[in-house]
């Protein structure tokens, strides 16, 4: 009877896919590393649907001094401008960019669809703050 219970337990363990050697301390360590990474990097995605020549609303993103804002935009034509806390243009273009905050405050990102397109311009922008 004991052999049957042991074999059933081992079979259930194999079916569950759980490693038999995992310990609670290893799991807690991995979880704390994941939480620390979450604190260090914050990422979100925004979708913009723009008609030809249309400007998106300015996206306000708060950065603390020394933090980096990474912008990666994908779409039919992703032209955008970045403004600092004083609303002064600090960058404009179509490629990904990394901006480091000189002081605490909001930075603004604004997309523009070209006039030459006749269809709606769809832009997917991923922002990462580190």
mmCIF file of N, CA and C in Angstrom:
data_model
loop_
_atom_site.group_PDB
_atom_site.id
_atom_site.type_symbol
_atom_site.label_atom_id
_atom_site.label_comp_id
_atom_site.label_asym_id
_atom_site.label_seq_id
_atom_site.Cartn_x
_atom_site.Cartn_y
_atom_site.Cartn_z
ATOM 1 N N UNK A 1 0.814 -1.182 0.000
ATOM 2 C CA UNK A 1 0.000 0.000 0.000
ATOM 3 C C UNK A 1 0.867 1.260 0.000
ATOM 4 N N UNK A 2 1.957 1.233 0.797
ATOM 5 C CA UNK A 2 2.839 2.389 0.858
ATOM 6 C C UNK A 2 3.490 2.660 -0.495
ATOM 7 N N UNK A 3 3.836 1.587 -1.224
ATOM 8 C CA UNK A 3 4.456 1.743 -2.534
ATOM 9 C C UNK A 3 3.483 2.382 -3.520
ATOM 10 N N UNK A 4 2.197 2.029 -3.421
ATOM 11 C CA UNK A 4 1.196 2.612 -4.305
ATOM 12 C C UNK A 4 1.049 4.107 -4.024
ATOM 13 N N UNK A 5 0.970 4.469 -2.756
ATOM 14 C CA UNK A 5 0.845 5.890 -2.396
ATOM 15 C C UNK A 5 2.067 6.674 -2.860
ATOM 16 N N UNK A 6 3.240 6.089 -2.684
ATOM 17 C CA UNK A 6 4.469 6.749 -3.119
ATOM 18 C C UNK A 6 4.490 6.921 -4.628
ATOM 19 N N UNK A 7 4.113 5.901 -5.362
ATOM 20 C CA UNK A 7 4.127 5.987 -6.828
ATOM 21 C C UNK A 7 3.064 6.965 -7.330
ATOM 22 N N UNK A 8 1.900 7.003 -6.676
ATOM 23 C CA UNK A 8 0.856 7.968 -7.054
ATOM 24 C C UNK A 8 1.333 9.389 -6.775
ATOM 25 N N UNK A 9 2.000 9.604 -5.657
ATOM 26 C CA UNK A 9 2.529 10.933 -5.320
ATOM 27 C C UNK A 9 3.566 11.385 -6.328
ATOM 28 N N UNK A 10 4.470 10.476 -6.690
ATOM 29 C CA UNK A 10 5.493 10.818 -7.677
ATOM 30 C C UNK A 10 4.865 11.098 -9.037
ATOM 31 N N UNK A 11 3.868 10.306 -9.403
ATOM 32 C CA UNK A 11 3.190 10.511 -10.678
ATOM 33 C C UNK A 11 2.483 11.873 -10.701
ATOM 34 N N UNK A 12 1.817 12.239 -9.610
ATOM 35 C CA UNK A 12 1.132 13.537 -9.523
ATOM 36 C C UNK A 12 2.137 14.681 -9.602
ATOM 37 N N UNK A 13 3.287 14.489 -8.982
ATOM 38 C CA UNK A 13 4.332 15.507 -9.022
ATOM 39 C C UNK A 13 4.844 15.700 -10.445
ATOM 40 N N UNK A 14 5.034 14.617 -11.148
ATOM 41 C CA UNK A 14 5.489 14.691 -12.537
ATOM 42 C C UNK A 14 4.454 15.350 -13.426
ATOM 43 N N UNK A 15 3.186 15.049 -13.198
ATOM 44 C CA UNK A 15 2.127 15.660 -13.999
ATOM 45 C C UNK A 15 2.007 17.160 -13.746
ATOM 46 N N UNK A 16 2.248 17.574 -12.532
ATOM 47 C CA UNK A 16 2.117 18.997 -12.211
ATOM 48 C C UNK A 16 3.219 19.834 -12.840
ATOM 49 N N UNK A 17 4.335 19.220 -13.180
ATOM 50 C CA UNK A 17 5.434 19.954 -13.793
ATOM 51 C C UNK A 17 6.241 20.769 -12.807
ATOM 52 N N UNK A 18 5.935 20.665 -11.544
ATOM 53 C CA UNK A 18 6.649 21.428 -10.523
ATOM 54 C C UNK A 18 7.981 20.765 -10.219
ATOM 55 N N UNK A 19 9.046 21.516 -10.131
ATOM 56 C CA UNK A 19 10.324 20.902 -9.783
ATOM 57 C C UNK A 19 10.310 20.438 -8.332
ATOM 58 N N UNK A 20 10.807 19.251 -8.118
ATOM 59 C CA UNK A 20 10.807 18.672 -6.778
ATOM 60 C C UNK A 20 11.848 19.326 -5.888
ATOM 61 N N UNK A 21 12.832 20.006 -6.468
ATOM 62 C CA UNK A 21 13.928 20.562 -5.697
ATOM 63 C C UNK A 21 13.718 22.019 -5.304
ATOM 64 N N UNK A 22 12.638 22.648 -5.732
ATOM 65 C CA UNK A 22 12.424 24.072 -5.445
ATOM 66 C C UNK A 22 12.169 24.270 -3.964
ATOM 67 N N UNK A 23 12.759 25.319 -3.439
ATOM 68 C CA UNK A 23 12.532 25.629 -2.026
ATOM 69 C C UNK A 23 11.855 26.986 -1.923
ATOM 70 N N UNK A 24 11.252 27.260 -0.817
ATOM 71 C CA UNK A 24 10.559 28.521 -0.605
ATOM 72 C C UNK A 24 11.532 29.694 -0.642
ATOM 73 N N UNK A 25 12.749 29.490 -0.147
ATOM 74 C CA UNK A 25 13.716 30.590 -0.121
ATOM 75 C C UNK A 25 14.134 30.979 -1.535
ATOM 76 N N UNK A 26 14.280 30.015 -2.437
ATOM 77 C CA UNK A 26 14.627 30.319 -3.823
ATOM 78 C C UNK A 26 13.503 31.105 -4.475
ATOM 79 N N UNK A 27 12.280 30.683 -4.248
ATOM 80 C CA UNK A 27 11.126 31.361 -4.818
ATOM 81 C C UNK A 27 11.028 32.792 -4.300
ATOM 82 N N UNK A 28 11.253 32.992 -3.022
ATOM 83 C CA UNK A 28 11.189 34.336 -2.436
ATOM 84 C C UNK A 28 12.284 35.230 -3.003
ATOM 85 N N UNK A 29 13.471 34.663 -3.219
ATOM 86 C CA UNK A 29 14.582 35.436 -3.776
ATOM 87 C C UNK A 29 14.266 35.881 -5.206
ATOM 88 N N UNK A 30 13.742 34.965 -6.020
ATOM 89 C CA UNK A 30 13.390 35.289 -7.401
ATOM 90 C C UNK A 30 12.294 36.339 -7.420
ATOM 91 N N UNK A 31 11.324 36.208 -6.535
ATOM 92 C CA UNK A 31 10.233 37.172 -6.482
ATOM 93 C C UNK A 31 10.745 38.547 -6.062
ATOM 94 N N UNK A 32 11.655 38.640 -5.118
ATOM 95 C CA UNK A 32 12.168 39.938 -4.693
ATOM 96 C C UNK A 32 12.986 40.597 -5.799
ATOM 97 N N UNK A 33 13.727 39.799 -6.593
ATOM 98 C CA UNK A 33 14.453 40.353 -7.736
ATOM 99 C C UNK A 33 13.486 40.917 -8.762
ATOM 100 N N UNK A 34 12.372 40.205 -8.998
ATOM 101 C CA UNK A 34 11.374 40.671 -9.959
ATOM 102 C C UNK A 34 10.741 41.972 -9.484
ATOM 103 N N UNK A 35 10.405 42.072 -8.205
ATOM 104 C CA UNK A 35 9.816 43.293 -7.652
ATOM 105 C C UNK A 35 10.801 44.451 -7.773
ATOM 106 N N UNK A 36 12.087 44.201 -7.547
ATOM 107 C CA UNK A 36 13.106 45.249 -7.671
ATOM 108 C C UNK A 36 13.202 45.744 -9.111
ATOM 109 N N UNK A 37 13.121 44.834 -10.081
ATOM 110 C CA UNK A 37 13.148 45.234 -11.486
ATOM 111 C C UNK A 37 11.916 46.050 -11.831
ATOM 112 N N UNK A 38 10.773 45.688 -11.264
ATOM 113 C CA UNK A 38 9.551 46.445 -11.504
ATOM 114 C C UNK A 38 9.691 47.872 -11.002
ATOM 115 N N UNK A 39 10.354 48.055 -9.864
ATOM 116 C CA UNK A 39 10.565 49.393 -9.314
ATOM 117 C C UNK A 39 11.505 50.205 -10.198
ATOM 118 N N UNK A 40 12.481 49.543 -10.792
ATOM 119 C CA UNK A 40 13.477 50.241 -11.578
ATOM 120 C C UNK A 40 12.939 50.667 -12.940
ATOM 121 N N UNK A 41 12.144 49.865 -13.584
ATOM 122 C CA UNK A 41 11.642 50.182 -14.924
ATOM 123 C C UNK A 41 10.126 50.121 -14.937
ATOM 124 N N UNK A 42 9.537 51.158 -15.495
ATOM 125 C CA UNK A 42 8.095 51.224 -15.625
ATOM 126 C C UNK A 42 7.802 51.419 -17.110
ATOM 127 N N UNK A 43 6.960 50.573 -17.667
ATOM 128 C CA UNK A 43 6.712 50.616 -19.096
ATOM 129 C C UNK A 43 5.212 50.646 -19.363
ATOM 130 N N UNK A 44 4.809 51.428 -20.378
ATOM 131 C CA UNK A 44 3.408 51.447 -20.789
ATOM 132 C C UNK A 44 3.334 51.736 -22.282
ATOM 133 N N UNK A 45 2.221 51.351 -22.882
ATOM 134 C CA UNK A 45 2.024 51.497 -24.316
ATOM 135 C C UNK A 45 0.793 52.350 -24.574
ATOM 136 N N UNK A 46 0.899 53.233 -25.558
ATOM 137 C CA UNK A 46 -0.222 54.089 -25.967
ATOM 138 C C UNK A 46 -0.457 53.904 -27.461
ATOM 139 N N UNK A 47 -1.712 54.027 -27.860
ATOM 140 C CA UNK A 47 -2.096 53.905 -29.262
ATOM 141 C C UNK A 47 -2.659 55.237 -29.739
ATOM 142 N N UNK A 48 -2.191 55.681 -30.894
ATOM 143 C CA UNK A 48 -2.636 56.943 -31.467
ATOM 144 C C UNK A 48 -3.208 56.668 -32.856
ATOM 145 N N UNK A 49 -4.389 57.209 -33.128
ATOM 146 C CA UNK A 49 -5.036 57.105 -34.431
ATOM 147 C C UNK A 49 -5.200 58.523 -34.954
ATOM 148 N N UNK A 50 -4.399 58.883 -35.952
ATOM 149 C CA UNK A 50 -4.363 60.259 -36.429
ATOM 150 C C UNK A 50 -4.739 60.331 -37.901
ATOM 151 N N UNK A 51 -5.553 61.325 -38.244
ATOM 152 C CA UNK A 51 -5.870 61.592 -39.639
ATOM 153 C C UNK A 51 -4.734 62.423 -40.235
ATOM 154 N N UNK A 52 -4.638 62.535 -41.551
ATOM 155 C CA UNK A 52 -3.540 63.292 -42.158
ATOM 156 C C UNK A 52 -3.420 64.714 -41.597
ATOM 157 N N UNK A 53 -2.207 65.061 -41.166
ATOM 158 C CA UNK A 53 -1.918 66.385 -40.622
ATOM 159 C C UNK A 53 -2.326 66.598 -39.176
ATOM 160 N N UNK A 54 -2.943 65.635 -38.562
ATOM 161 C CA UNK A 54 -3.437 65.790 -37.192
ATOM 162 C C UNK A 54 -2.316 65.634 -36.176
ATOM 163 N N UNK A 55 -2.397 66.443 -35.103
ATOM 164 C CA UNK A 55 -1.481 66.341 -33.959
ATOM 165 C C UNK A 55 -2.180 65.584 -32.844
ATOM 166 N N UNK A 56 -1.433 64.727 -32.162
ATOM 167 C CA UNK A 56 -1.989 64.056 -30.988
ATOM 168 C C UNK A 56 -1.965 65.039 -29.817
ATOM 169 N N UNK A 57 -2.770 64.785 -28.787
ATOM 170 C CA UNK A 57 -2.622 65.601 -27.577
ATOM 171 C C UNK A 57 -1.233 65.347 -26.986
ATOM 172 N N UNK A 58 -0.707 66.329 -26.274
ATOM 173 C CA UNK A 58 0.602 66.137 -25.645
ATOM 174 C C UNK A 58 0.462 65.143 -24.500
ATOM 175 N N UNK A 59 1.324 64.135 -24.522
ATOM 176 C CA UNK A 59 1.357 63.097 -23.484
ATOM 177 C C UNK A 59 2.298 63.568 -22.389
ATOM 178 N N UNK A 60 1.782 63.818 -21.186
ATOM 179 C CA UNK A 60 2.593 64.293 -20.071
ATOM 180 C C UNK A 60 3.160 63.101 -19.300
ATOM 181 N N UNK A 61 4.478 63.086 -19.143
ATOM 182 C CA UNK A 61 5.159 62.004 -18.435
ATOM 183 C C UNK A 61 6.059 62.631 -17.376
ATOM 184 N N UNK A 62 5.821 62.291 -16.118
ATOM 185 C CA UNK A 62 6.598 62.867 -15.026
ATOM 186 C C UNK A 62 7.887 62.086 -14.827
ATOM 187 N N UNK A 63 9.008 62.801 -14.807
ATOM 188 C CA UNK A 63 10.316 62.190 -14.571
ATOM 189 C C UNK A 63 11.002 62.893 -13.413
ATOM 190 N N UNK A 64 11.674 62.106 -12.589
ATOM 191 C CA UNK A 64 12.516 62.667 -11.542
ATOM 192 C C UNK A 64 13.904 62.905 -12.123
ATOM 193 N N UNK A 65 14.650 63.792 -11.516
ATOM 194 C CA UNK A 65 15.986 64.102 -12.000
ATOM 195 C C UNK A 65 16.815 62.823 -12.100
ATOM 196 N N UNK A 66 17.453 62.620 -13.267
ATOM 197 C CA UNK A 66 18.289 61.452 -13.496
ATOM 198 C C UNK A 66 17.573 60.278 -14.132
ATOM 199 N N UNK A 67 16.238 60.264 -14.130
ATOM 200 C CA UNK A 67 15.508 59.173 -14.763
ATOM 201 C C UNK A 67 15.600 59.284 -16.277
ATOM 202 N N UNK A 68 15.494 58.131 -16.934
ATOM 203 C CA UNK A 68 15.531 58.099 -18.394
ATOM 204 C C UNK A 68 14.164 57.716 -18.941
ATOM 205 N N UNK A 69 13.786 58.385 -20.006
ATOM 206 C CA UNK A 69 12.567 58.073 -20.730
ATOM 207 C C UNK A 69 12.973 57.504 -22.081
ATOM 208 N N UNK A 70 12.562 56.276 -22.345
ATOM 209 C CA UNK A 70 12.846 55.634 -23.635
ATOM 210 C C UNK A 70 11.543 55.574 -24.415
ATOM 211 N N UNK A 71 11.606 56.040 -25.658
ATOM 212 C CA UNK A 71 10.416 56.051 -26.508
ATOM 213 C C UNK A 71 10.702 55.202 -27.740
ATOM 214 N N UNK A 72 9.815 54.269 -27.997
ATOM 215 C CA UNK A 72 9.904 53.457 -29.216
ATOM 216 C C UNK A 72 8.544 53.510 -29.883
ATOM 217 N N UNK A 73 8.500 54.058 -31.087
ATOM 218 C CA UNK A 73 7.233 54.227 -31.795
ATOM 219 C C UNK A 73 7.229 53.394 -33.068
ATOM 220 N N UNK A 74 6.133 52.697 -33.290
ATOM 221 C CA UNK A 74 5.932 51.910 -34.507
ATOM 222 C C UNK A 74 4.640 52.362 -35.153
ATOM 223 N N UNK A 75 4.653 52.443 -36.445
ATOM 224 C CA UNK A 75 3.450 52.830 -37.168
ATOM 225 C C UNK A 75 3.778 53.157 -38.597
ATOM 226 N N UNK A 76 2.748 53.543 -39.341
ATOM 227 C CA UNK A 76 2.982 53.849 -40.740
ATOM 228 C C UNK A 76 3.945 55.033 -40.879
ATOM 229 N N UNK A 77 3.835 56.015 -40.019
ATOM 230 C CA UNK A 77 4.791 57.118 -39.987
ATOM 231 C C UNK A 77 4.712 57.729 -38.594
ATOM 232 N N UNK A 78 5.705 57.496 -37.787
ATOM 233 C CA UNK A 78 5.678 57.921 -36.385
ATOM 234 C C UNK A 78 6.622 59.096 -36.179
ATOM 235 N N UNK A 79 6.190 60.285 -36.548
ATOM 236 C CA UNK A 79 6.971 61.496 -36.317
ATOM 237 C C UNK A 79 6.497 62.113 -35.007
ATOM 238 N N UNK A 80 7.441 62.389 -34.100
ATOM 239 C CA UNK A 80 7.034 62.954 -32.820
ATOM 240 C C UNK A 80 8.046 63.956 -32.305
ATOM 241 N N UNK A 81 7.571 64.768 -31.368
ATOM 242 C CA UNK A 81 8.383 65.815 -30.758
ATOM 243 C C UNK A 81 8.322 65.638 -29.254
ATOM 244 N N UNK A 82 9.460 65.877 -28.594
ATOM 245 C CA UNK A 82 9.536 65.781 -27.138
ATOM 246 C C UNK A 82 9.849 67.167 -26.594
ATOM 247 N N UNK A 83 9.111 67.559 -25.550
ATOM 248 C CA UNK A 83 9.286 68.854 -24.906
ATOM 249 C C UNK A 83 9.713 68.632 -23.458
ATOM 250 N N UNK A 84 10.512 69.552 -22.920
ATOM 251 C CA UNK A 84 10.933 69.436 -21.518
ATOM 252 C C UNK A 84 9.891 70.061 -20.594
ATOM 253 N N UNK A 85 10.217 70.171 -19.306
ATOM 254 C CA UNK A 85 9.280 70.679 -18.300
ATOM 255 C C UNK A 85 8.867 72.126 -18.564
ATOM 256 N N UNK A 86 9.715 72.891 -19.252
ATOM 257 C CA UNK A 86 9.394 74.287 -19.573
ATOM 258 C C UNK A 86 8.699 74.401 -20.931
ATOM 259 N N UNK A 87 8.266 73.275 -21.482
ATOM 260 C CA UNK A 87 7.582 73.209 -22.769
ATOM 261 C C UNK A 87 8.466 73.644 -23.936
ATOM 262 N N UNK A 88 9.776 73.470 -23.782
ATOM 263 C CA UNK A 88 10.737 73.793 -24.834
ATOM 264 C C UNK A 88 11.052 72.505 -25.600
ATOM 265 N N UNK A 89 11.031 72.590 -26.929
ATOM 266 C CA UNK A 89 11.300 71.416 -27.752
ATOM 267 C C UNK A 89 12.735 70.960 -27.536
ATOM 268 N N UNK A 90 12.909 69.662 -27.200
ATOM 269 C CA UNK A 90 14.265 69.140 -26.998
ATOM 270 C C UNK A 90 14.624 68.056 -28.010
ATOM 271 N N UNK A 91 13.626 67.542 -28.744
ATOM 272 C CA UNK A 91 13.929 66.536 -29.757
ATOM 273 C C UNK A 91 12.736 66.372 -30.690
ATOM 274 N N UNK A 92 13.026 66.075 -31.960
ATOM 275 C CA UNK A 92 11.988 65.793 -32.929
ATOM 276 C C UNK A 92 12.533 64.808 -33.950
ATOM 277 N N UNK A 93 11.745 63.793 -34.310
ATOM 278 C CA UNK A 93 12.197 62.821 -35.291
ATOM 279 C C UNK A 93 11.295 61.612 -35.365
ATOM 280 N N UNK A 94 11.790 60.566 -36.031
ATOM 281 C CA UNK A 94 10.995 59.352 -36.245
ATOM 282 C C UNK A 94 11.616 58.111 -35.617
ATOM 283 N N UNK A 95 12.821 58.229 -35.090
ATOM 284 C CA UNK A 95 13.493 57.061 -34.513
ATOM 285 C C UNK A 95 13.301 57.013 -33.003
ATOM 286 N N UNK A 96 13.621 55.880 -32.402
ATOM 287 C CA UNK A 96 13.554 55.745 -30.950
ATOM 288 C C UNK A 96 14.555 56.682 -30.289
ATOM 289 N N UNK A 97 14.262 57.088 -29.077
ATOM 290 C CA UNK A 97 15.116 58.056 -28.375
ATOM 291 C C UNK A 97 15.139 57.738 -26.884
ATOM 292 N N UNK A 98 16.238 58.108 -26.246
ATOM 293 C CA UNK A 98 16.357 58.029 -24.791
ATOM 294 C C UNK A 98 16.626 59.441 -24.295
ATOM 295 N N UNK A 99 15.805 59.904 -23.369
ATOM 296 C CA UNK A 99 15.949 61.255 -22.828
ATOM 297 C C UNK A 99 16.174 61.152 -21.334
ATOM 298 N N UNK A 100 17.190 61.841 -20.845
ATOM 299 C CA UNK A 100 17.506 61.840 -19.412
ATOM 300 C C UNK A 100 17.037 63.168 -18.817
ATOM 301 N N UNK A 101 16.298 63.088 -17.716
ATOM 302 C CA UNK A 101 15.745 64.279 -17.081
ATOM 303 C C UNK A 101 16.831 65.051 -16.334
ATOM 304 N N UNK A 102 16.926 66.345 -16.610
ATOM 305 C CA UNK A 102 17.866 67.225 -15.925
ATOM 306 C C UNK A 102 17.328 67.704 -14.585
ATOM 307 N N UNK A 103 15.999 67.677 -14.456
ATOM 308 C CA UNK A 103 15.348 68.119 -13.222
ATOM 309 C C UNK A 103 14.005 67.409 -13.094
ATOM 310 N N UNK A 104 13.415 67.475 -11.915
ATOM 311 C CA UNK A 104 12.089 66.897 -11.704
ATOM 312 C C UNK A 104 11.069 67.687 -12.514
ATOM 313 N N UNK A 105 10.141 66.986 -13.110
ATOM 314 C CA UNK A 105 9.078 67.676 -13.836
ATOM 315 C C UNK A 105 8.541 66.839 -14.974
ATOM 316 N N UNK A 106 7.549 67.397 -15.622
ATOM 317 C CA UNK A 106 6.901 66.709 -16.728
ATOM 318 C C UNK A 106 7.674 66.910 -18.022
ATOM 319 N N UNK A 107 7.671 65.867 -18.836
ATOM 320 C CA UNK A 107 8.137 65.939 -20.215
ATOM 321 C C UNK A 107 6.919 65.601 -21.069
ATOM 322 N N UNK A 108 6.858 66.176 -22.248
ATOM 323 C CA UNK A 108 5.678 66.011 -23.092
ATOM 324 C C UNK A 108 6.074 65.406 -24.432
ATOM 325 N N UNK A 109 5.251 64.488 -24.911
ATOM 326 C CA UNK A 109 5.482 63.847 -26.203
ATOM 327 C C UNK A 109 4.239 64.080 -27.052
ATOM 328 N N UNK A 110 4.479 64.502 -28.314
ATOM 329 C CA UNK A 110 3.366 64.766 -29.225
ATOM 330 C C UNK A 110 3.675 64.179 -30.601
ATOM 331 N N UNK A 111 2.730 63.429 -31.144
ATOM 332 C CA UNK A 111 2.876 62.808 -32.454
ATOM 333 C C UNK A 111 2.147 63.627 -33.505
ATOM 334 N N UNK A 112 2.637 63.518 -34.758
ATOM 335 C CA UNK A 112 1.993 64.204 -35.862
ATOM 336 C C UNK A 112 1.917 63.270 -37.068
ATOM 337 N N UNK A 113 0.757 63.231 -37.690
ATOM 338 C CA UNK A 113 0.581 62.451 -38.918
ATOM 339 C C UNK A 113 0.927 63.346 -40.104
ATOM 340 N N UNK A 114 1.619 62.824 -41.097
ATOM 341 C CA UNK A 114 1.975 63.645 -42.256
ATOM 342 C C UNK A 114 0.747 63.969 -43.107
ATOM 343 N N UNK A 115 0.809 65.090 -43.817
ATOM 344 C CA UNK A 115 -0.276 65.480 -44.712
ATOM 345 C C UNK A 115 -0.316 64.599 -45.954
ATOM 346 N N UNK A 116 0.806 63.994 -46.304
ATOM 347 C CA UNK A 116 0.887 63.222 -47.540
ATOM 348 C C UNK A 116 0.126 61.898 -47.471
ATOM 349 N N UNK A 117 -0.200 61.420 -46.290
ATOM 350 C CA UNK A 117 -0.952 60.173 -46.153
ATOM 351 C C UNK A 117 -2.438 60.474 -46.331
ATOM 352 N N UNK A 118 -3.142 59.580 -46.998
ATOM 353 C CA UNK A 118 -4.583 59.776 -47.164
ATOM 354 C C UNK A 118 -5.381 58.944 -46.166
ATOM 355 N N UNK A 119 -4.746 57.914 -45.629
ATOM 356 C CA UNK A 119 -5.423 57.044 -44.672
ATOM 357 C C UNK A 119 -5.090 57.458 -43.247
ATOM 358 N N UNK A 120 -5.840 56.901 -42.326
ATOM 359 C CA UNK A 120 -5.584 57.141 -40.916
ATOM 360 C C UNK A 120 -4.228 56.548 -40.543
ATOM 361 N N UNK A 121 -3.465 57.281 -39.768
ATOM 362 C CA UNK A 121 -2.142 56.848 -39.332
ATOM 363 C C UNK A 121 -2.267 56.222 -37.944
ATOM 364 N N UNK A 122 -1.851 54.969 -37.819
ATOM 365 C CA UNK A 122 -1.922 54.263 -36.538
ATOM 366 C C UNK A 122 -0.502 54.168 -35.986
ATOM 367 N N UNK A 123 -0.303 54.655 -34.770
ATOM 368 C CA UNK A 123 1.009 54.655 -34.119
ATOM 369 C C UNK A 123 0.887 53.929 -32.784
ATOM 370 N N UNK A 124 1.822 53.038 -32.536
ATOM 371 C CA UNK A 124 1.907 52.336 -31.256
ATOM 372 C C UNK A 124 3.205 52.794 -30.600
ATOM 373 N N UNK A 125 3.079 53.495 -29.485
ATOM 374 C CA UNK A 125 4.254 54.038 -28.794
ATOM 375 C C UNK A 125 4.431 53.325 -27.466
ATOM 376 N N UNK A 126 5.674 52.864 -27.228
ATOM 377 C CA UNK A 126 6.009 52.218 -25.965
ATOM 378 C C UNK A 126 6.954 53.149 -25.206
ATOM 379 N N UNK A 127 6.549 53.504 -24.002
ATOM 380 C CA UNK A 127 7.334 54.384 -23.142
ATOM 381 C C UNK A 127 7.902 53.540 -22.000
ATOM 382 N N UNK A 128 9.175 53.717 -21.708
ATOM 383 C CA UNK A 128 9.813 53.036 -20.582
ATOM 384 C C UNK A 128 10.543 54.068 -19.758
ATOM 385 N N UNK A 129 10.278 54.065 -18.462
ATOM 386 C CA UNK A 129 10.931 54.987 -17.527
ATOM 387 C C UNK A 129 11.840 54.165 -16.632
ATOM 388 N N UNK A 130 13.120 54.550 -16.585
ATOM 389 C CA UNK A 130 14.089 53.872 -15.718
ATOM 390 C C UNK A 130 14.780 54.878 -14.843
#
